[in-house]
PDB file of C-alpha atoms in Angstrom:
ATOM      1  CA  LEU V   1       0.000   0.000   0.000  1.00 59.00           C
ATOM      2  CA  LEU V   2       2.878   2.309   0.829  1.00 64.00           C
ATOM      3  CA  LYS V   3       4.352   1.824  -2.619  1.00 69.00           C
ATOM      4  CA  VAL V   4       0.977   2.488  -4.260  1.00 66.00           C
ATOM      5  CA  LEU V   5       0.405   5.669  -2.266  1.00 64.00           C
ATOM      6  CA  SER V   6       3.928   6.840  -2.937  1.00 69.00           C
ATOM      7  CA  ARG V   7       3.382   6.230  -6.637  1.00 72.00           C
ATOM      8  CA  ILE V   8       0.126   8.190  -6.555  1.00 68.00           C
ATOM      9  CA  ASP V   9       1.873  10.943  -4.636  1.00 66.00           C
ATOM     10  CA  SER V  10       4.606  11.205  -7.283  1.00 70.00           C
ATOM     11  CA  ILE V  11       1.994  11.364 -10.036  1.00 68.00           C
ATOM     12  CA  LEU V  12       0.059  14.076  -8.273  1.00 62.00           C
ATOM     13  CA  ARG V  13       3.203  16.106  -7.693  1.00 66.00           C
ATOM     14  CA  SER V  14       4.219  15.731 -11.384  1.00 67.00           C
ATOM     15  CA  PRO V  15       4.303  18.963 -13.450  1.00 65.00           C
ATOM     16  CA  ARG V  16       1.904  17.291 -15.899  1.00 63.00           C
ATOM     17  CA  ALA V  17      -0.777  16.881 -13.236  1.00 62.00           C
ATOM     18  CA  PRO V  18      -3.561  19.478 -12.976  1.00 58.00           C
ATOM     19  CA  PRO V  19      -2.710  22.092 -10.322  1.00 56.00           C
ATOM     20  CA  LEU V  20      -5.865  21.494  -8.220  1.00 52.00           C
ATOM     21  CA  ILE V  21      -5.429  17.758  -7.844  1.00 51.00           C
ATOM     22  CA  TYR V  22      -2.848  17.757  -5.043  1.00 47.00           C
ATOM     23  CA  GLN V  23      -4.168  19.488  -1.948  1.00 50.00           C
ATOM     24  CA  PRO V  24      -2.165  19.108   1.319  1.00 50.00           C
ATOM     25  CA  SER V  25      -4.223  18.211   4.343  1.00 46.00           C
ATOM     26  CA  ARG V  26      -5.167  20.963   6.784  1.00 47.00           C
ATOM     27  CA  GLY V  27      -6.598  21.128  10.275  1.00 42.00           C
ATOM     28  CA  PRO V  28      -7.032  18.162  12.594  1.00 40.00           C
ATOM     29  CA  VAL V  29      -7.344  15.656   9.706  1.00 37.00           C
ATOM     30  CA  LYS V  30      -4.301  13.411   9.687  1.00 42.00           C
ATOM     31  CA  ASN V  31      -2.650  11.977   6.647  1.00 45.00           C
ATOM     32  CA  TYR V  32      -3.111   8.287   6.093  1.00 41.00           C
ATOM     33  CA  ILE V  33       0.597   7.633   5.695  1.00 41.00           C
ATOM     34  CA  LYS V  34       3.662   9.789   6.102  1.00 45.00           C
ATOM     35  CA  GLU V  35       6.894   9.065   4.405  1.00 46.00           C
ATOM     36  CA  ASN V  36      10.146  10.857   5.247  1.00 44.00           C
ATOM     37  CA  GLY V  37       8.192  13.302   7.319  1.00 41.00           C
ATOM     38  CA  GLN V  38       6.118  14.624   4.379  1.00 46.00           C
ATOM     39  CA  GLY V  39       2.321  14.526   4.126  1.00 48.00           C
ATOM     40  CA  CYS V  40       0.825  12.704   1.137  1.00 48.00           C
ATOM     41  CA  GLY V  41      -2.454  14.685   1.060  1.00 54.00           C
ATOM     42  CA  PHE V  42      -4.820  11.991  -0.290  1.00 58.00           C
ATOM     43  CA  GLU V  43      -8.020  13.055   1.527  1.00 60.00           C
ATOM     44  CA  HIS V  44      -9.663  14.453  -1.648  1.00 62.00           C
ATOM     45  CA  LEU V  45      -8.350  11.732  -3.959  1.00 67.00           C
ATOM     46  CA  PRO V  46     -11.555   9.569  -4.053  1.00 71.00           C
ATOM     47  CA  LEU V  47     -13.595  12.549  -5.222  1.00 74.00           C
ATOM     48  CA  THR V  48     -10.982  13.365  -7.846  1.00 71.00           C
ATOM     49  CA  ILE V  49     -10.951   9.790  -9.140  1.00 72.00           C
ATOM     50  CA  GLU V  50     -14.761   9.788  -9.317  1.00 77.00           C
ATOM     51  CA  MET V  51     -14.623  13.038 -11.270  1.00 79.00           C
ATOM     52  CA  TRP V  52     -12.065  11.504 -13.649  1.00 76.00           C
ATOM     53  CA  ALA V  53     -14.278   8.429 -14.159  1.00 79.00           C
ATOM     54  CA  ASP V  54     -17.262  10.647 -14.983  1.00 81.00           C
ATOM     55  CA  GLN V  55     -15.157  12.646 -17.424  1.00 81.00           C
ATOM     56  CA  LEU V  56     -13.916   9.474 -19.153  1.00 80.00           C
ATOM     57  CA  MET V  57     -17.512   8.295 -19.591  1.00 83.00           C
ATOM     58  CA  ALA V  58     -18.495  11.727 -20.885  1.00 85.00           C
ATOM     59  CA  LEU V  59     -15.527  11.551 -23.260  1.00 84.00           C
ATOM     60  CA  LYS V  60     -16.975   8.405 -24.846  1.00 85.00           C
ATOM     61  CA  ASP V  61     -20.401  10.030 -25.164  1.00 86.00           C
ATOM     62  CA  LEU V  62     -18.824  13.118 -26.727  1.00 88.00           C
ATOM     63  CA  HIS V  63     -16.888  10.951 -29.169  1.00 87.00           C
ATOM     64  CA  ARG V  64     -20.082   9.148 -30.177  1.00 86.00           C
ATOM     65  CA  SER V  65     -21.904  12.444 -30.735  1.00 88.00           C
ATOM     66  CA  LEU V  66     -19.044  13.856 -32.794  1.00 87.00           C
ATOM     67  CA  ARG V  67     -18.992  10.728 -34.952  1.00 87.00           C
ATOM     68  CA  LYS V  68     -22.733  11.135 -35.658  1.00 86.00           C
ATOM     69  CA  LEU V  69     -22.172  14.777 -36.564  1.00 85.00           C
ATOM     70  CA  SER V  70     -19.247  13.815 -38.799  1.00 83.00           C
ATOM     71  CA  LEU V  71     -21.342  11.223 -40.654  1.00 82.00           C
ATOM     72  CA  GLU V  72     -24.016  13.863 -41.261  1.00 80.00           C
ATOM     73  CA  LEU V  73     -21.613  16.505 -42.535  1.00 77.00           C
ATOM     74  CA  LEU V  74     -19.026  14.191 -44.113  1.00 75.00           C
ATOM     75  CA  PRO V  75     -20.946  11.078 -45.236  1.00 71.00           C
ATOM     76  CA  TRP V  76     -18.139  10.077 -47.619  1.00 66.00           C
ATOM     77  CA  HIS V  77     -15.779   9.525 -44.665  1.00 64.00           C
ATOM     78  CA  SER V  78     -15.824   5.870 -43.668  1.00 56.00           C
ATOM     79  CA  ALA V  79     -16.070   4.901 -40.021  1.00 55.00           C
ATOM     80  CA  ASP V  80     -12.675   4.463 -38.410  1.00 57.00           C
ATOM     81  CA  PRO V  81     -11.604   1.631 -36.069  1.00 50.00           C
ATOM     82  CA  GLN V  82     -11.639   4.064 -33.131  1.00 51.00           C
ATOM     83  CA  ASP V  83     -15.421   3.700 -32.899  1.00 54.00           C
ATOM     84  CA  LYS V  84     -15.020   0.148 -31.567  1.00 57.00           C
ATOM     85  CA  ARG V  85     -12.140   0.954 -29.279  1.00 58.00           C
ATOM     86  CA  GLU V  86     -12.858   1.219 -25.542  1.00 62.00           C
ATOM     87  CA  SER V  87     -10.153   3.780 -24.838  1.00 72.00           C
ATOM     88  CA  ILE V  88     -10.948   7.185 -26.314  1.00 78.00           C
ATOM     89  CA  ARG V  89      -8.292   9.870 -26.409  1.00 81.00           C
ATOM     90  CA  VAL V  90      -8.661  13.620 -26.678  1.00 82.00           C
ATOM     91  CA  GLU V  91      -6.618  13.414 -29.890  1.00 84.00           C
ATOM     92  CA  ASP V  92      -9.401  11.338 -31.455  1.00 84.00           C
ATOM     93  CA  LEU V  93     -11.957  14.024 -30.708  1.00 86.00           C
ATOM     94  CA  GLN V  94      -9.641  16.747 -31.960  1.00 87.00           C
ATOM     95  CA  PHE V  95      -9.147  14.862 -35.227  1.00 87.00           C
ATOM     96  CA  ILE V  96     -12.898  14.695 -35.876  1.00 87.00           C
ATOM     97  CA  VAL V  97     -13.382  18.369 -35.016  1.00 89.00           C
ATOM     98  CA  ASP V  98     -10.501  19.395 -37.292  1.00 87.00           C
ATOM     99  CA  ALA V  99     -11.967  17.392 -40.187  1.00 86.00           C
ATOM    100  CA  ILE V 100     -15.383  19.060 -39.751  1.00 86.00           C
ATOM    101  CA  LEU V 101     -13.833  22.531 -39.515  1.00 86.00           C
ATOM    102  CA  GLU V 102     -11.740  21.917 -42.623  1.00 84.00           C
ATOM    103  CA  GLU V 103     -14.805  20.842 -44.604  1.00 80.00           C
ATOM    104  CA  ILE V 104     -16.743  23.930 -43.476  1.00 79.00           C
ATOM    105  CA  GLU V 105     -13.848  26.203 -44.465  1.00 77.00           C
ATOM    106  CA  ASN V 106     -13.629  24.563 -47.886  1.00 76.00           C
ATOM    107  CA  LYS V 107     -17.333  25.086 -48.467  1.00 72.00           C
ATOM    108  CA  GLU V 108     -17.062  28.738 -47.526  1.00 66.00           C
ATOM    109  CA  LYS V 109     -14.111  29.222 -49.888  1.00 67.00           C
ATOM    110  CA  ASN V 110     -15.822  27.453 -52.773  1.00 63.00           C
ATOM    111  CA  SER V 111     -17.661  30.156 -54.664  1.00 55.00           C
ATOM    112  CA  GLN V 112     -19.521  27.584 -56.748  1.00 55.00           C
ATOM    113  CA  THR V 113     -21.433  26.282 -53.763  1.00 56.00           C
ATOM    114  CA  SER V 114     -25.033  27.374 -54.249  1.00 63.00           C
ATOM    115  CA  SER V 115     -27.824  27.644 -51.745  1.00 71.00           C
ATOM    116  CA  LEU V 116     -31.112  25.792 -52.068  1.00 78.00           C
ATOM    117  CA  PRO V 117     -33.019  28.880 -53.396  1.00 81.00           C
ATOM    118  CA  THR V 118     -30.339  29.371 -56.056  1.00 80.00           C
ATOM    119  CA  LEU V 119     -30.548  25.738 -57.182  1.00 82.00           C
ATOM    120  CA  SER V 120     -34.356  25.955 -57.256  1.00 86.00           C
ATOM    121  CA  ALA V 121     -34.154  29.096 -59.430  1.00 88.00           C
ATOM    122  CA  ILE V 122     -31.774  27.309 -61.840  1.00 88.00           C
ATOM    123  CA  VAL V 123     -34.161  24.361 -62.219  1.00 90.00           C
ATOM    124  CA  SER V 124     -37.135  26.692 -62.774  1.00 91.00           C
ATOM    125  CA  HIS V 125     -35.209  28.613 -65.416  1.00 92.00           C
ATOM    126  CA  PHE V 126     -34.348  25.360 -67.207  1.00 91.00           C
ATOM    127  CA  GLN V 127     -38.018  24.356 -67.177  1.00 91.00           C
ATOM    128  CA  LYS V 128     -38.992  27.668 -68.796  1.00 91.00           C
ATOM    129  CA  LEU V 129     -36.256  27.538 -71.436  1.00 91.00           C
ATOM    130  CA  PHE V 130     -36.975  23.975 -72.555  1.00 91.00           C
ATOM    131  CA  ASP V 131     -40.718  23.809 -71.863  1.00 90.00           C
ATOM    132  CA  VAL V 132     -40.614  21.213 -69.056  1.00 90.00           C
ATOM    133  CA  ASN V 133     -43.846  21.037 -67.061  1.00 90.00           C
ATOM    134  CA  SER V 134     -42.703  18.901 -64.119  1.00 89.00           C
ATOM    135  CA  LEU V 135     -39.557  18.112 -62.171  1.00 86.00           C
ATOM    136  CA  ASN V 136     -39.734  14.506 -63.367  1.00 88.00           C
ATOM    137  CA  GLY V 137     -39.258  15.731 -66.918  1.00 89.00           C
ATOM    138  CA  VAL V 138     -36.109  17.739 -66.172  1.00 90.00           C
ATOM    139  CA  TYR V 139     -33.660  14.848 -66.413  1.00 89.00           C
ATOM    140  CA  PRO V 140     -35.101  13.374 -69.657  1.00 90.00           C
ATOM    141  CA  ARG V 141     -35.082  16.825 -71.268  1.00 91.00           C
ATOM    142  CA  MET V 142     -31.497  17.366 -70.086  1.00 91.00           C
ATOM    143  CA  ASN V 143     -30.501  14.102 -71.762  1.00 91.00           C
ATOM    144  CA  GLU V 144     -32.330  15.118 -74.928  1.00 91.00           C
ATOM    145  CA  VAL V 145     -30.667  18.531 -74.999  1.00 92.00           C
ATOM    146  CA  TYR V 146     -27.279  16.921 -74.385  1.00 91.00           C
ATOM    147  CA  THR V 147     -27.814  14.466 -77.260  1.00 91.00           C
ATOM    148  CA  LYS V 148     -28.955  17.180 -79.673  1.00 92.00           C
ATOM    149  CA  LEU V 149     -26.052  19.386 -78.677  1.00 91.00           C
ATOM    150  CA  GLY V 150     -23.627  16.561 -79.369  1.00 90.00           C
ATOM    151  CA  GLU V 151     -25.156  15.959 -82.807  1.00 91.00           C
ATOM    152  CA  MET V 152     -24.982  19.662 -83.698  1.00 91.00           C
ATOM    153  CA  THR V 153     -21.398  19.895 -82.455  1.00 90.00           C
ATOM    154  CA  ASN V 154     -20.354  16.937 -84.615  1.00 91.00           C
ATOM    155  CA  ALA V 155     -22.191  18.374 -87.636  1.00 90.00           C
ATOM    156  CA  MET V 156     -20.527  21.779 -87.228  1.00 90.00           C
ATOM    157  CA  ARG V 157     -17.126  20.132 -86.839  1.00 90.00           C
ATOM    158  CA  ASN V 158     -17.648  18.147 -90.060  1.00 90.00           C
ATOM    159  CA  LEU V 159     -18.808  21.259 -91.931  1.00 90.00           C
ATOM    160  CA  HIS V 160     -15.737  23.163 -90.771  1.00 89.00           C
ATOM    161  CA  GLU V 161     -13.527  20.398 -92.147  1.00 89.00           C
ATOM    162  CA  LEU V 162     -15.433  20.030 -95.444  1.00 87.00           C
ATOM    163  CA  LEU V 163     -15.530  23.775 -96.072  1.00 87.00           C
ATOM    164  CA  GLU V 164     -11.909  24.151 -94.940  1.00 87.00           C
ATOM    165  CA  LEU V 165     -12.866  26.717 -92.328  1.00 87.00           C
ATOM    166  CA  ASP V 166     -11.058  27.460 -89.095  1.00 88.00           C
ATOM    167  CA  SER V 167     -12.505  25.612 -86.104  1.00 85.00           C
ATOM    168  CA  SER V 168     -13.180  28.962 -84.412  1.00 87.00           C
ATOM    169  CA  ALA V 169     -15.414  30.201 -87.262  1.00 88.00           C
ATOM    170  CA  PRO V 170     -18.915  31.019 -85.910  1.00 89.00           C
ATOM    171  CA  PRO V 171     -22.054  29.291 -87.251  1.00 88.00           C
ATOM    172  CA  THR V 172     -22.993  32.401 -89.279  1.00 90.00           C
ATOM    173  CA  VAL V 173     -19.802  32.019 -91.340  1.00 90.00           C
ATOM    174  CA  VAL V 174     -20.614  28.348 -91.949  1.00 89.00           C
ATOM    175  CA  VAL V 175     -24.141  29.223 -93.120  1.00 90.00           C
ATOM    176  CA  ASP V 176     -22.861  31.976 -95.458  1.00 90.00           C
ATOM    177  CA  THR V 177     -20.290  29.603 -96.965  1.00 89.00           C
ATOM    178  CA  VAL V 178     -22.897  26.903 -97.567  1.00 88.00           C
ATOM    179  CA  GLY V 179     -25.202  29.510 -99.186  1.00 88.00           C
ATOM    180  CA  LYS V 180     -22.428  30.609-101.561  1.00 87.00           C
ATOM    181  CA  LEU V 181     -21.778  26.990-102.545  1.00 85.00           C
ATOM    182  CA  CYS V 182     -25.488  26.482-103.250  1.00 86.00           C
ATOM    183  CA  ASP V 183     -25.527  29.591-105.468  1.00 83.00           C
ATOM    184  CA  ILE V 184     -22.517  28.322-107.404  1.00 84.00           C
ATOM    185  CA  ILE V 185     -24.093  24.881-107.873  1.00 82.00           C
ATOM    186  CA  ASN V 186     -27.436  26.339-109.006  1.00 79.00           C
ATOM    187  CA  LYS V 187     -25.675  28.645-111.439  1.00 77.00           C
ATOM    188  CA  ASN V 188     -23.724  25.769-112.951  1.00 76.00           C
ATOM    189  CA  VAL V 189     -26.858  23.649-113.299  1.00 74.00           C
ATOM    190  CA  THR V 190     -28.695  26.515-115.050  1.00 69.00           C
ATOM    191  CA  GLU V 191     -25.819  27.035-117.441  1.00 73.00           C
ATOM    192  CA  GLN V 192     -25.702  23.311-118.259  1.00 73.00           C
ATOM    193  CA  VAL V 193     -29.450  23.229-118.946  1.00 67.00           C
ATOM    194  CA  GLN V 194     -29.152  26.288-121.148  1.00 66.00           C
ATOM    195  CA  GLN V 195     -26.312  24.704-123.116  1.00 70.00           C
ATOM    196  CA  LEU V 196     -28.253  21.466-123.481  1.00 67.00           C
ATOM    197  CA  LEU V 197     -31.398  23.171-124.777  1.00 62.00           C
ATOM    198  CA  GLY V 198     -29.548  25.815-126.771  1.00 65.00           C
ATOM    199  CA  THR V 199     -31.212  28.774-125.111  1.00 59.00           C
ATOM    200  CA  GLN V 200     -30.257  31.565-122.727  1.00 61.00           C
ATOM    201  CA  ASP V 201     -33.549  32.521-121.072  1.00 67.00           C
ATOM    202  CA  ILE V 202     -36.256  30.827-119.054  1.00 70.00           C
ATOM    203  CA  GLN V 203     -39.053  31.523-121.560  1.00 73.00           C
ATOM    204  CA  SER V 204     -37.114  29.795-124.311  1.00 75.00           C
ATOM    205  CA  ILE V 205     -36.679  26.772-122.079  1.00 71.00           C
ATOM    206  CA  ILE V 206     -40.426  26.730-121.474  1.00 76.00           C
ATOM    207  CA  ASN V 207     -41.101  26.927-125.229  1.00 78.00           C
ATOM    208  CA  LYS V 208     -38.687  24.050-125.869  1.00 76.00           C
ATOM    209  CA  LEU V 209     -40.437  21.914-123.298  1.00 77.00           C
ATOM    210  CA  GLU V 210     -43.848  22.714-124.782  1.00 81.00           C
ATOM    211  CA  GLU V 211     -42.591  21.766-128.257  1.00 80.00           C
ATOM    212  CA  HIS V 212     -41.317  18.501-126.832  1.00 78.00           C
ATOM    213  CA  GLU V 213     -44.730  17.830-125.276  1.00 82.00           C
ATOM    214  CA  CYS V 214     -46.403  18.354-128.666  1.00 82.00           C
ATOM    215  CA  PHE V 215     -43.909  16.362-130.743  1.00 80.00           C
ATOM    216  CA  PHE V 216     -42.928  13.387-128.644  1.00 82.00           C
ATOM    217  CA  PRO V 217     -46.317  11.578-128.169  1.00 84.00           C
ATOM    218  CA  PRO V 218     -47.146  11.361-131.949  1.00 84.00           C
ATOM    219  CA  PHE V 219     -43.533  10.376-132.731  1.00 83.00           C
ATOM    220  CA  GLN V 220     -43.631   7.647-130.116  1.00 84.00           C
ATOM    221  CA  ALA V 221     -46.952   6.314-131.550  1.00 86.00           C
ATOM    222  CA  LEU V 222     -45.479   6.286-135.082  1.00 86.00           C
ATOM    223  CA  ILE V 223     -42.432   4.315-133.958  1.00 85.00           C
ATOM    224  CA  GLN V 224     -44.581   1.790-132.130  1.00 88.00           C
ATOM    225  CA  ASP V 225     -46.714   1.256-135.268  1.00 86.00           C
ATOM    226  CA  LEU V 226     -43.573   0.746-137.441  1.00 86.00           C
ATOM    227  CA  LEU V 227     -42.198  -1.805-135.010  1.00 87.00           C
ATOM    228  CA  CYS V 228     -45.470  -3.715-135.147  1.00 88.00           C
ATOM    229  CA  LEU V 229     -45.786  -3.586-138.950  1.00 87.00           C
ATOM    230  CA  LEU V 230     -42.189  -4.603-139.597  1.00 85.00           C
ATOM    231  CA  GLU V 231     -42.348  -7.213-136.813  1.00 86.00           C
ATOM    232  CA  ILE V 232     -39.174  -6.012-135.159  1.00 86.00           C
ATOM    233  CA  SER V 233     -38.375  -4.886-131.633  1.00 85.00           C
ATOM    234  CA  ASN V 234     -35.280  -2.722-132.004  1.00 85.00           C
ATOM    235  CA  LEU V 235     -35.226   0.862-133.302  1.00 82.00           C
ATOM    236  CA  ASP V 236     -31.958   0.227-135.100  1.00 84.00           C
ATOM    237  CA  ASP V 237     -33.677  -2.457-137.225  1.00 85.00           C
ATOM    238  CA  ILE V 238     -36.327  -0.074-138.675  1.00 83.00           C
ATOM    239  CA  LEU V 239     -34.144   1.440-141.432  1.00 84.00           C
ATOM    240  CA  PRO V 240     -32.767  -1.919-142.732  1.00 85.00           C
ATOM    241  CA  ALA V 241     -36.296  -3.409-142.745  1.00 84.00           C
ATOM    242  CA  VAL V 242     -37.673  -0.472-144.795  1.00 83.00           C
ATOM    243  CA  GLN V 243     -34.801  -0.764-147.299  1.00 84.00           C
ATOM    244  CA  ASN V 244     -35.559  -4.449-147.802  1.00 84.00           C
ATOM    245  CA  LEU V 245     -39.127  -3.570-148.791  1.00 81.00           C
ATOM    246  CA  LYS V 246     -37.965  -1.654-151.881  1.00 71.00           C
TER     247      LYS V 246
END
């Protein structure tokens, strides 16, 4: 017992011990044991140990509460092995508090973090822009818009390459270039038709077509009759068959 009390006395007198733990005895109360003529001062020790036991139990409860708070604020953090450990240290609590404080500071520094009213306003604006009547239709319309945007992006990229335009050219430049190509193609087609029909104006082309409408049906009927009379099936055989009739 003497060794135990001496050990407790050395711990209480240690610089690391709280200053109010060691209290020398006063008045008529005698020390339980004296060693080398010095009082040990253990009269208040049971109360101090009870207070320590209560604090250790409260430390476990505080650790449990901090873990619940951490799981609410930081759900992506997995539970650590300390939860199942009987001995809880102040360092464990400090670690959890530091992690929560760091996450809060990061959220405050992140300018992209939006409040619930801001997010609600964004969704409402999307519904107005793309004619979405309900919240359930937001995600399907987002997917549709994303798909259409991808198709248009690919089409514009292909047009830039085909027209030999710079990738930074705006859509208006692409449209103007395509319009010029269409004008060139239409002009070439008109010139080819004019050369084929031997005319230079639209009215002459119309007259040629009307003449064709008047001439072709009787000519086709005449050819069909000759083929039947000469009992042949090829147009190239008409002239030799007529010559043989002379």
